[in-house]
Amino acid sequence: MKVEVLIGNIVKQPDMDAIVNSANANLRMGSGVAGAIHTAAGPRLEDYCRPFAPLELGSALITPGFLLPNRWIIHVRAAHYINNTEPERYLAFAISSLLNTARDNQIKSIALPAIGTGVFKFPAELAAAITAKTISQYSKISTGIEIIRICVASEELCDAYRCAFERELHDASLA
């Protein structure tokens, strides 16, 4: 499995089978990534999601991409870093859930944002470390996903995620 980290817009990844929405419990438009994805996918997305709300912490839901160039959207719900208990555990669950959902739907390429770092207030380095560790562990036990692209909005986030994946590769080589 190849992992890329880049500065980019999550809704402008036409070569990916699926993109990931860092969703709110109600699976509504919201702000940040959820707002951008709902806007780009069009109003049918929110209508489609309504019966599946509320989305449980750490859970994933797959929907059509509607007006997006991607066939699928995988919605995951991370915990709010300040307001929820065990936010680190739920972020790892969310990452695992999205990877399992991708595998179960034969998705080969997936783009995800820096889940939890926006309105959910996760510190960038912590979110990056959890994401890198969860993806690294997953890649050892499951196959099918060929490429994961992490699309972030700033150089700071890009550095945090690249460093986390480099540390994870280094730690894996020592094991």
PDB file of C-alpha atoms in Angstrom:
ATOM      1  CA  MET A   1       0.000   0.000   0.000  1.00  0.00           C
ATOM      2  CA  LYS A   2       1.350   3.406  -0.994  1.00  0.00           C
ATOM      3  CA  VAL A   3       0.677   6.463   1.186  1.00  0.00           C
ATOM      4  CA  GLU A   4       0.967  10.017  -0.158  1.00  0.00           C
ATOM      5  CA  VAL A   5       0.702  13.200   1.866  1.00  0.00           C
ATOM      6  CA  LEU A   6       0.087  16.448   0.012  1.00  0.00           C
ATOM      7  CA  ILE A   7      -1.457  19.869   0.258  1.00  0.00           C
ATOM      8  CA  GLY A   8      -4.658  19.606  -1.729  1.00  0.00           C
ATOM      9  CA  ASN A   9      -8.398  19.985  -1.859  1.00  0.00           C
ATOM     10  CA  ILE A  10     -10.211  16.781  -0.860  1.00  0.00           C
ATOM     11  CA  VAL A  11     -12.975  17.379  -3.429  1.00  0.00           C
ATOM     12  CA  LYS A  12     -10.449  17.719  -6.265  1.00  0.00           C
ATOM     13  CA  GLN A  13      -9.045  14.179  -6.299  1.00  0.00           C
ATOM     14  CA  PRO A  14     -10.635  12.771  -9.482  1.00  0.00           C
ATOM     15  CA  ASP A  15      -8.192   9.853  -9.734  1.00  0.00           C
ATOM     16  CA  MET A  16      -9.343   8.381  -6.395  1.00  0.00           C
ATOM     17  CA  ASP A  17     -12.154   5.811  -6.152  1.00  0.00           C
ATOM     18  CA  ALA A  18     -13.348   7.350  -2.878  1.00  0.00           C
ATOM     19  CA  ILE A  19     -12.860  10.355  -0.662  1.00  0.00           C
ATOM     20  CA  VAL A  20     -13.382  10.494   3.086  1.00  0.00           C
ATOM     21  CA  ASN A  21     -15.629  12.922   4.892  1.00  0.00           C
ATOM     22  CA  SER A  22     -14.767  13.838   8.470  1.00  0.00           C
ATOM     23  CA  ALA A  23     -18.456  13.843   9.317  1.00  0.00           C
ATOM     24  CA  ASN A  24     -20.551  15.242  12.107  1.00  0.00           C
ATOM     25  CA  ALA A  25     -23.016  12.998  13.938  1.00  0.00           C
ATOM     26  CA  ASN A  26     -25.966  14.174  11.851  1.00  0.00           C
ATOM     27  CA  LEU A  27     -24.151  13.606   8.530  1.00  0.00           C
ATOM     28  CA  ARG A  28     -25.146  17.151   7.552  1.00  0.00           C
ATOM     29  CA  MET A  29     -23.295  19.792   5.601  1.00  0.00           C
ATOM     30  CA  GLY A  30     -21.558  21.509   8.520  1.00  0.00           C
ATOM     31  CA  SER A  31     -18.345  23.420   7.999  1.00  0.00           C
ATOM     32  CA  GLY A  32     -14.825  22.513   6.954  1.00  0.00           C
ATOM     33  CA  VAL A  33     -14.360  19.238   5.107  1.00  0.00           C
ATOM     34  CA  ALA A  34     -18.000  18.166   5.559  1.00  0.00           C
ATOM     35  CA  GLY A  35     -19.193  21.467   4.086  1.00  0.00           C
ATOM     36  CA  ALA A  36     -16.838  21.238   1.112  1.00  0.00           C
ATOM     37  CA  ILE A  37     -17.814  17.637   0.352  1.00  0.00           C
ATOM     38  CA  HIS A  38     -21.562  18.230   0.697  1.00  0.00           C
ATOM     39  CA  THR A  39     -21.339  21.339  -1.499  1.00  0.00           C
ATOM     40  CA  ALA A  40     -19.368  19.533  -4.213  1.00  0.00           C
ATOM     41  CA  ALA A  41     -21.525  16.373  -4.084  1.00  0.00           C
ATOM     42  CA  GLY A  42     -24.779  18.347  -4.283  1.00  0.00           C
ATOM     43  CA  PRO A  43     -28.007  18.310  -2.241  1.00  0.00           C
ATOM     44  CA  ARG A  44     -28.813  14.647  -2.872  1.00  0.00           C
ATOM     45  CA  LEU A  45     -25.975  13.661  -0.513  1.00  0.00           C
ATOM     46  CA  GLU A  46     -27.621  15.139   2.571  1.00  0.00           C
ATOM     47  CA  ASP A  47     -30.976  13.591   1.630  1.00  0.00           C
ATOM     48  CA  TYR A  48     -29.292  10.212   1.169  1.00  0.00           C
ATOM     49  CA  CYS A  49     -27.518  10.447   4.552  1.00  0.00           C
ATOM     50  CA  ARG A  50     -30.560  11.471   6.609  1.00  0.00           C
ATOM     51  CA  PRO A  51     -31.816   7.929   7.446  1.00  0.00           C
ATOM     52  CA  PHE A  52     -28.340   6.894   8.654  1.00  0.00           C
ATOM     53  CA  ALA A  53     -27.971   9.663  11.252  1.00  0.00           C
ATOM     54  CA  PRO A  54     -26.745   9.801  13.899  1.00  0.00           C
ATOM     55  CA  LEU A  55     -23.423   8.250  12.947  1.00  0.00           C
ATOM     56  CA  GLU A  56     -21.815   6.642  15.991  1.00  0.00           C
ATOM     57  CA  LEU A  57     -18.348   7.688  17.148  1.00  0.00           C
ATOM     58  CA  GLY A  58     -15.668   5.754  15.277  1.00  0.00           C
ATOM     59  CA  SER A  59     -18.129   4.447  12.682  1.00  0.00           C
ATOM     60  CA  ALA A  60     -18.076   4.692   8.895  1.00  0.00           C
ATOM     61  CA  LEU A  61     -20.805   4.938   6.270  1.00  0.00           C
ATOM     62  CA  ILE A  62     -20.337   4.670   2.513  1.00  0.00           C
ATOM     63  CA  THR A  63     -22.492   6.663   0.100  1.00  0.00           C
ATOM     64  CA  PRO A  64     -22.415   7.432  -3.613  1.00  0.00           C
ATOM     65  CA  GLY A  65     -20.288  10.402  -4.661  1.00  0.00           C
ATOM     66  CA  PHE A  66     -23.202  12.026  -6.513  1.00  0.00           C
ATOM     67  CA  LEU A  67     -21.762  15.088  -8.336  1.00  0.00           C
ATOM     68  CA  LEU A  68     -18.173  14.413  -7.253  1.00  0.00           C
ATOM     69  CA  PRO A  69     -15.763  12.766  -9.704  1.00  0.00           C
ATOM     70  CA  ASN A  70     -15.333   9.986  -7.124  1.00  0.00           C
ATOM     71  CA  ARG A  71     -17.634   6.995  -7.100  1.00  0.00           C
ATOM     72  CA  TRP A  72     -17.825   6.852  -3.294  1.00  0.00           C
ATOM     73  CA  ILE A  73     -17.717   8.957  -0.149  1.00  0.00           C
ATOM     74  CA  ILE A  74     -16.819   7.253   3.115  1.00  0.00           C
ATOM     75  CA  HIS A  75     -18.108   9.258   6.067  1.00  0.00           C
ATOM     76  CA  VAL A  76     -16.376   8.732   9.414  1.00  0.00           C
ATOM     77  CA  ARG A  77     -16.966  10.307  12.771  1.00  0.00           C
ATOM     78  CA  ALA A  78     -14.053  11.101  15.030  1.00  0.00           C
ATOM     79  CA  ALA A  79     -14.507  12.262  18.592  1.00  0.00           C
ATOM     80  CA  HIS A  80     -14.182  15.902  19.578  1.00  0.00           C
ATOM     81  CA  TYR A  81     -10.783  16.153  21.258  1.00  0.00           C
ATOM     82  CA  ILE A  82     -12.000  18.370  24.099  1.00  0.00           C
ATOM     83  CA  ASN A  83     -15.643  17.365  24.544  1.00  0.00           C
ATOM     84  CA  ASN A  84     -15.554  13.554  24.228  1.00  0.00           C
ATOM     85  CA  THR A  85     -13.913  10.910  26.372  1.00  0.00           C
ATOM     86  CA  GLU A  86     -11.203   8.745  24.768  1.00  0.00           C
ATOM     87  CA  PRO A  87     -10.845  10.854  21.598  1.00  0.00           C
ATOM     88  CA  GLU A  88      -7.628   9.079  20.567  1.00  0.00           C
ATOM     89  CA  ARG A  89      -9.335   5.688  20.698  1.00  0.00           C
ATOM     90  CA  TYR A  90     -12.260   6.907  18.598  1.00  0.00           C
ATOM     91  CA  LEU A  91      -9.985   8.479  15.987  1.00  0.00           C
ATOM     92  CA  ALA A  92      -8.194   5.131  15.606  1.00  0.00           C
ATOM     93  CA  PHE A  93     -11.595   3.401  15.349  1.00  0.00           C
ATOM     94  CA  ALA A  94     -12.681   5.897  12.680  1.00  0.00           C
ATOM     95  CA  ILE A  95      -9.526   5.279  10.612  1.00  0.00           C
ATOM     96  CA  SER A  96      -9.950   1.495  10.971  1.00  0.00           C
ATOM     97  CA  SER A  97     -13.632   1.758  10.044  1.00  0.00           C
ATOM     98  CA  LEU A  98     -12.919   3.715   6.877  1.00  0.00           C
ATOM     99  CA  LEU A  99     -10.188   1.252   5.845  1.00  0.00           C
ATOM    100  CA  ASN A 100     -12.478  -1.739   6.454  1.00  0.00           C
ATOM    101  CA  THR A 101     -15.282  -0.048   4.529  1.00  0.00           C
ATOM    102  CA  ALA A 102     -12.932   0.629   1.610  1.00  0.00           C
ATOM    103  CA  ARG A 103     -11.721  -2.979   1.638  1.00  0.00           C
ATOM    104  CA  ASP A 104     -15.258  -4.384   1.860  1.00  0.00           C
ATOM    105  CA  ASN A 105     -16.283  -2.316  -1.183  1.00  0.00           C
ATOM    106  CA  GLN A 106     -13.194  -3.196  -3.258  1.00  0.00           C
ATOM    107  CA  ILE A 107     -11.987   0.407  -3.210  1.00  0.00           C
ATOM    108  CA  LYS A 108      -8.398   0.565  -4.440  1.00  0.00           C
ATOM    109  CA  SER A 109      -7.656   4.271  -3.994  1.00  0.00           C
ATOM    110  CA  ILE A 110      -8.826   6.641  -1.299  1.00  0.00           C
ATOM    111  CA  ALA A 111      -8.196  10.270  -0.347  1.00  0.00           C
ATOM    112  CA  LEU A 112      -8.719  11.419   3.205  1.00  0.00           C
ATOM    113  CA  PRO A 113      -8.368  14.715   5.029  1.00  0.00           C
ATOM    114  CA  ALA A 114      -6.577  15.315   8.313  1.00  0.00           C
ATOM    115  CA  ILE A 115      -9.483  13.743  10.208  1.00  0.00           C
ATOM    116  CA  GLY A 116     -10.297  15.419  13.489  1.00  0.00           C
ATOM    117  CA  THR A 117      -7.953  18.392  13.131  1.00  0.00           C
ATOM    118  CA  GLY A 118     -10.595  20.944  12.202  1.00  0.00           C
ATOM    119  CA  VAL A 119     -13.722  21.551  14.253  1.00  0.00           C
ATOM    120  CA  PHE A 120     -12.970  18.430  16.337  1.00  0.00           C
ATOM    121  CA  LYS A 121      -9.839  20.201  17.681  1.00  0.00           C
ATOM    122  CA  PHE A 122      -7.327  17.326  17.532  1.00  0.00           C
ATOM    123  CA  PRO A 123      -3.707  18.511  17.798  1.00  0.00           C
ATOM    124  CA  ALA A 124      -2.129  17.951  14.366  1.00  0.00           C
ATOM    125  CA  GLU A 125       0.805  15.850  15.571  1.00  0.00           C
ATOM    126  CA  LEU A 126      -1.438  13.569  17.628  1.00  0.00           C
ATOM    127  CA  ALA A 127      -3.961  13.064  14.806  1.00  0.00           C
ATOM    128  CA  ALA A 128      -1.106  12.394  12.379  1.00  0.00           C
ATOM    129  CA  ALA A 129       0.517   9.845  14.706  1.00  0.00           C
ATOM    130  CA  ILE A 130      -2.761   7.983  15.260  1.00  0.00           C
ATOM    131  CA  THR A 131      -3.514   7.992  11.529  1.00  0.00           C
ATOM    132  CA  ALA A 132      -0.029   6.747  10.594  1.00  0.00           C
ATOM    133  CA  LYS A 133      -0.025   4.009  13.241  1.00  0.00           C
ATOM    134  CA  THR A 134      -3.515   2.781  12.333  1.00  0.00           C
ATOM    135  CA  ILE A 135      -2.788   2.717   8.591  1.00  0.00           C
ATOM    136  CA  SER A 136       0.573   1.015   9.173  1.00  0.00           C
ATOM    137  CA  GLN A 137      -0.993  -1.699  11.348  1.00  0.00           C
ATOM    138  CA  TYR A 138      -3.807  -2.177   8.844  1.00  0.00           C
ATOM    139  CA  SER A 139      -1.402  -2.581   5.918  1.00  0.00           C
ATOM    140  CA  LYS A 140       0.221  -5.544   7.681  1.00  0.00           C
ATOM    141  CA  ILE A 141      -3.006  -7.543   7.948  1.00  0.00           C
ATOM    142  CA  SER A 142      -5.176  -6.516   5.026  1.00  0.00           C
ATOM    143  CA  THR A 143      -4.722  -6.048   1.328  1.00  0.00           C
ATOM    144  CA  GLY A 144      -6.779  -4.499  -1.429  1.00  0.00           C
ATOM    145  CA  ILE A 145      -6.251  -0.785  -0.949  1.00  0.00           C
ATOM    146  CA  GLU A 146      -3.422   0.261  -3.247  1.00  0.00           C
ATOM    147  CA  ILE A 147      -3.078   3.956  -2.474  1.00  0.00           C
ATOM    148  CA  ILE A 148      -4.071   6.264   0.355  1.00  0.00           C
ATOM    149  CA  ARG A 149      -3.689   9.969  -0.277  1.00  0.00           C
ATOM    150  CA  ILE A 150      -3.865  12.293   2.693  1.00  0.00           C
ATOM    151  CA  CYS A 151      -4.931  15.763   1.550  1.00  0.00           C
ATOM    152  CA  VAL A 152      -4.206  18.551   3.990  1.00  0.00           C
ATOM    153  CA  ALA A 153      -4.724  22.311   3.881  1.00  0.00           C
ATOM    154  CA  SER A 154      -1.386  23.650   5.126  1.00  0.00           C
ATOM    155  CA  GLU A 155       2.353  23.088   5.123  1.00  0.00           C
ATOM    156  CA  GLU A 156       2.201  22.584   8.910  1.00  0.00           C
ATOM    157  CA  LEU A 157      -0.274  19.692   8.553  1.00  0.00           C
ATOM    158  CA  CYS A 158       1.685  18.277   5.642  1.00  0.00           C
ATOM    159  CA  ASP A 159       4.864  18.225   7.746  1.00  0.00           C
ATOM    160  CA  ALA A 160       3.050  16.653  10.723  1.00  0.00           C
ATOM    161  CA  TYR A 161       1.652  13.799   8.605  1.00  0.00           C
ATOM    162  CA  ARG A 162       4.860  13.197   6.660  1.00  0.00           C
ATOM    163  CA  CYS A 163       6.870  13.044   9.886  1.00  0.00           C
ATOM    164  CA  ALA A 164       4.353  10.684  11.485  1.00  0.00           C
ATOM    165  CA  PHE A 165       4.535   8.273   8.548  1.00  0.00           C
ATOM    166  CA  GLU A 166       8.342   8.465   8.479  1.00  0.00           C
ATOM    167  CA  ARG A 167       8.445   7.643  12.218  1.00  0.00           C
ATOM    168  CA  GLU A 168       6.039   4.767  11.688  1.00  0.00           C
ATOM    169  CA  LEU A 169       8.202   3.353   8.869  1.00  0.00           C
ATOM    170  CA  HIS A 170      11.328   3.745  11.000  1.00  0.00           C
ATOM    171  CA  ASP A 171       9.705   2.040  14.006  1.00  0.00           C
ATOM    172  CA  ALA A 172       8.443  -0.792  11.788  1.00  0.00           C
ATOM    173  CA  SER A 173      11.946  -1.372  10.406  1.00  0.00           C
ATOM    174  CA  LEU A 174      13.276  -1.759  13.975  1.00  0.00           C
ATOM    175  CA  ALA A 175      10.648  -4.330  14.944  1.00  0.00           C
TER     176      ALA A 175
END
